[in-house]
mmCIF file of C-alpha atoms in Angstrom:
data_model
loop_
_atom_site.group_PDB
_atom_site.id
_atom_site.type_symbol
_atom_site.label_atom_id
_atom_site.label_comp_id
_atom_site.label_asym_id
_atom_site.label_seq_id
_atom_site.Cartn_x
_atom_site.Cartn_y
_atom_site.Cartn_z
ATOM 1 C CA MET A 23 0.000 0.000 0.000
ATOM 2 C CA LYS A 24 1.338 3.403 -0.985
ATOM 3 C CA LYS A 25 2.074 5.745 1.905
ATOM 4 C CA VAL A 26 0.591 9.199 1.496
ATOM 5 C CA GLY A 27 1.483 12.396 3.263
ATOM 6 C CA LYS A 28 -0.237 15.364 4.776
ATOM 7 C CA ILE A 29 -1.259 17.058 1.519
ATOM 8 C CA THR A 30 -3.029 13.959 0.178
ATOM 9 C CA ASN A 31 -4.839 13.326 3.448
ATOM 10 C CA THR A 32 -5.872 16.981 3.752
ATOM 11 C CA TRP A 33 -7.048 17.019 0.113
ATOM 12 C CA LYS A 34 -9.115 13.863 0.621
ATOM 13 C CA ARG A 35 -10.679 15.355 3.768
ATOM 14 C CA ALA A 36 -11.691 18.453 1.770
ATOM 15 C CA LEU A 37 -13.265 16.320 -0.951
ATOM 16 C CA GLN A 38 -15.207 14.351 1.655
ATOM 17 C CA GLN A 39 -16.451 17.585 3.225
ATOM 18 C CA ILE A 40 -17.605 18.802 -0.183
ATOM 19 C CA ARG A 41 -19.464 15.531 -0.786
ATOM 20 C CA SER A 42 -21.097 15.985 2.650
ATOM 21 C CA LYS A 43 -22.076 19.555 1.707
ATOM 22 C CA GLN A 44 -19.901 20.977 4.503
ATOM 23 C CA PHE A 45 -18.680 23.805 2.311
ATOM 24 C CA ASN A 46 -17.296 26.158 4.974
ATOM 25 C CA GLU A 47 -15.296 23.334 6.499
ATOM 26 C CA ALA A 48 -14.075 22.316 3.046
ATOM 27 C CA ILE A 49 -12.855 25.858 2.366
ATOM 28 C CA GLU A 50 -10.932 25.849 5.647
ATOM 29 C CA THR A 51 -9.421 22.474 4.787
ATOM 30 C CA LEU A 52 -8.430 23.727 1.341
ATOM 31 C CA ASP A 53 -6.803 26.694 3.096
ATOM 32 C CA GLU A 54 -4.770 24.131 5.046
ATOM 33 C CA CYS A 55 -3.735 22.672 1.698
ATOM 34 C CA LEU A 56 -2.578 26.122 0.597
ATOM 35 C CA LEU A 57 -0.488 26.451 3.754
ATOM 36 C CA ILE A 58 1.140 23.059 3.125
ATOM 37 C CA LEU A 59 1.851 24.108 -0.461
ATOM 38 C CA THR A 60 3.273 27.458 0.646
ATOM 39 C CA LEU A 61 5.684 25.743 3.006
ATOM 40 C CA ALA A 62 6.651 23.264 0.275
ATOM 41 C CA THR A 63 7.276 26.120 -2.162
ATOM 42 C CA GLU A 64 9.424 27.988 0.369
ATOM 43 C CA SER A 65 11.541 24.871 0.874
ATOM 44 C CA ASN A 66 11.869 24.431 -2.923
ATOM 45 C CA ALA A 67 10.061 21.083 -2.968
ATOM 46 C CA GLU A 68 9.082 20.015 -6.450
ATOM 47 C CA GLU A 69 6.782 17.144 -5.462
ATOM 48 C CA LEU A 70 4.528 16.179 -2.590
ATOM 49 C CA ASP A 71 3.308 12.599 -2.368
ATOM 50 C CA GLY A 72 4.640 11.914 -5.852
ATOM 51 C CA ILE A 73 2.681 14.758 -7.470
ATOM 52 C CA GLY A 74 4.136 18.074 -8.592
ATOM 53 C CA VAL A 75 3.581 21.035 -6.280
ATOM 54 C CA ASP A 76 2.254 23.109 -9.188
ATOM 55 C CA LEU A 77 -0.377 20.473 -9.961
ATOM 56 C CA TRP A 78 -1.441 20.466 -6.293
ATOM 57 C CA LYS A 79 -1.732 24.265 -6.402
ATOM 58 C CA THR A 80 -3.924 24.066 -9.499
ATOM 59 C CA ARG A 81 -6.160 21.405 -7.955
ATOM 60 C CA VAL A 82 -6.705 23.411 -4.772
ATOM 61 C CA TRP A 83 -7.271 26.682 -6.636
ATOM 62 C CA VAL A 84 -9.832 25.152 -9.005
ATOM 63 C CA LYS A 85 -11.707 23.557 -6.101
ATOM 64 C CA LEU A 86 -11.794 26.907 -4.263
ATOM 65 C CA GLU A 87 -13.137 28.537 -7.431
ATOM 66 C CA ASP A 88 -15.791 25.815 -7.708
ATOM 67 C CA LEU A 89 -16.891 26.659 -4.163
ATOM 68 C CA ASP A 90 -17.066 30.396 -5.020
ATOM 69 C CA ALA A 91 -14.412 31.102 -2.402
ATOM 70 C CA VAL A 92 -12.301 33.161 -4.818
ATOM 71 C CA PRO A 93 -13.524 36.595 -5.933
ATOM 72 C CA ALA A 94 -14.252 37.016 -9.624
ATOM 73 C CA TYR A 95 -11.292 38.280 -11.621
ATOM 74 C CA ASP A 96 -13.420 40.767 -13.553
ATOM 75 C CA SER A 97 -13.982 42.969 -10.515
ATOM 76 C CA TYR A 98 -10.223 43.598 -10.287
ATOM 77 C CA ILE A 99 -9.594 44.364 -13.956
#
């Protein structure tokens, strides 16, 4: 069985919260993912749990957009 780390477990918890319609909790959990990714970026890590840090960032960002947790870009242009 493949061992997974904190980012994978946190990501899976967020997905479960979304499936359970616990959207506020999911947003907080996705924020935890962003913190993990920030720390990984600062330490120049290229991968977490066998997946590129940039791909993790994209996954989290898209999920936050899906939950309407990110303001629309148009209002800032």
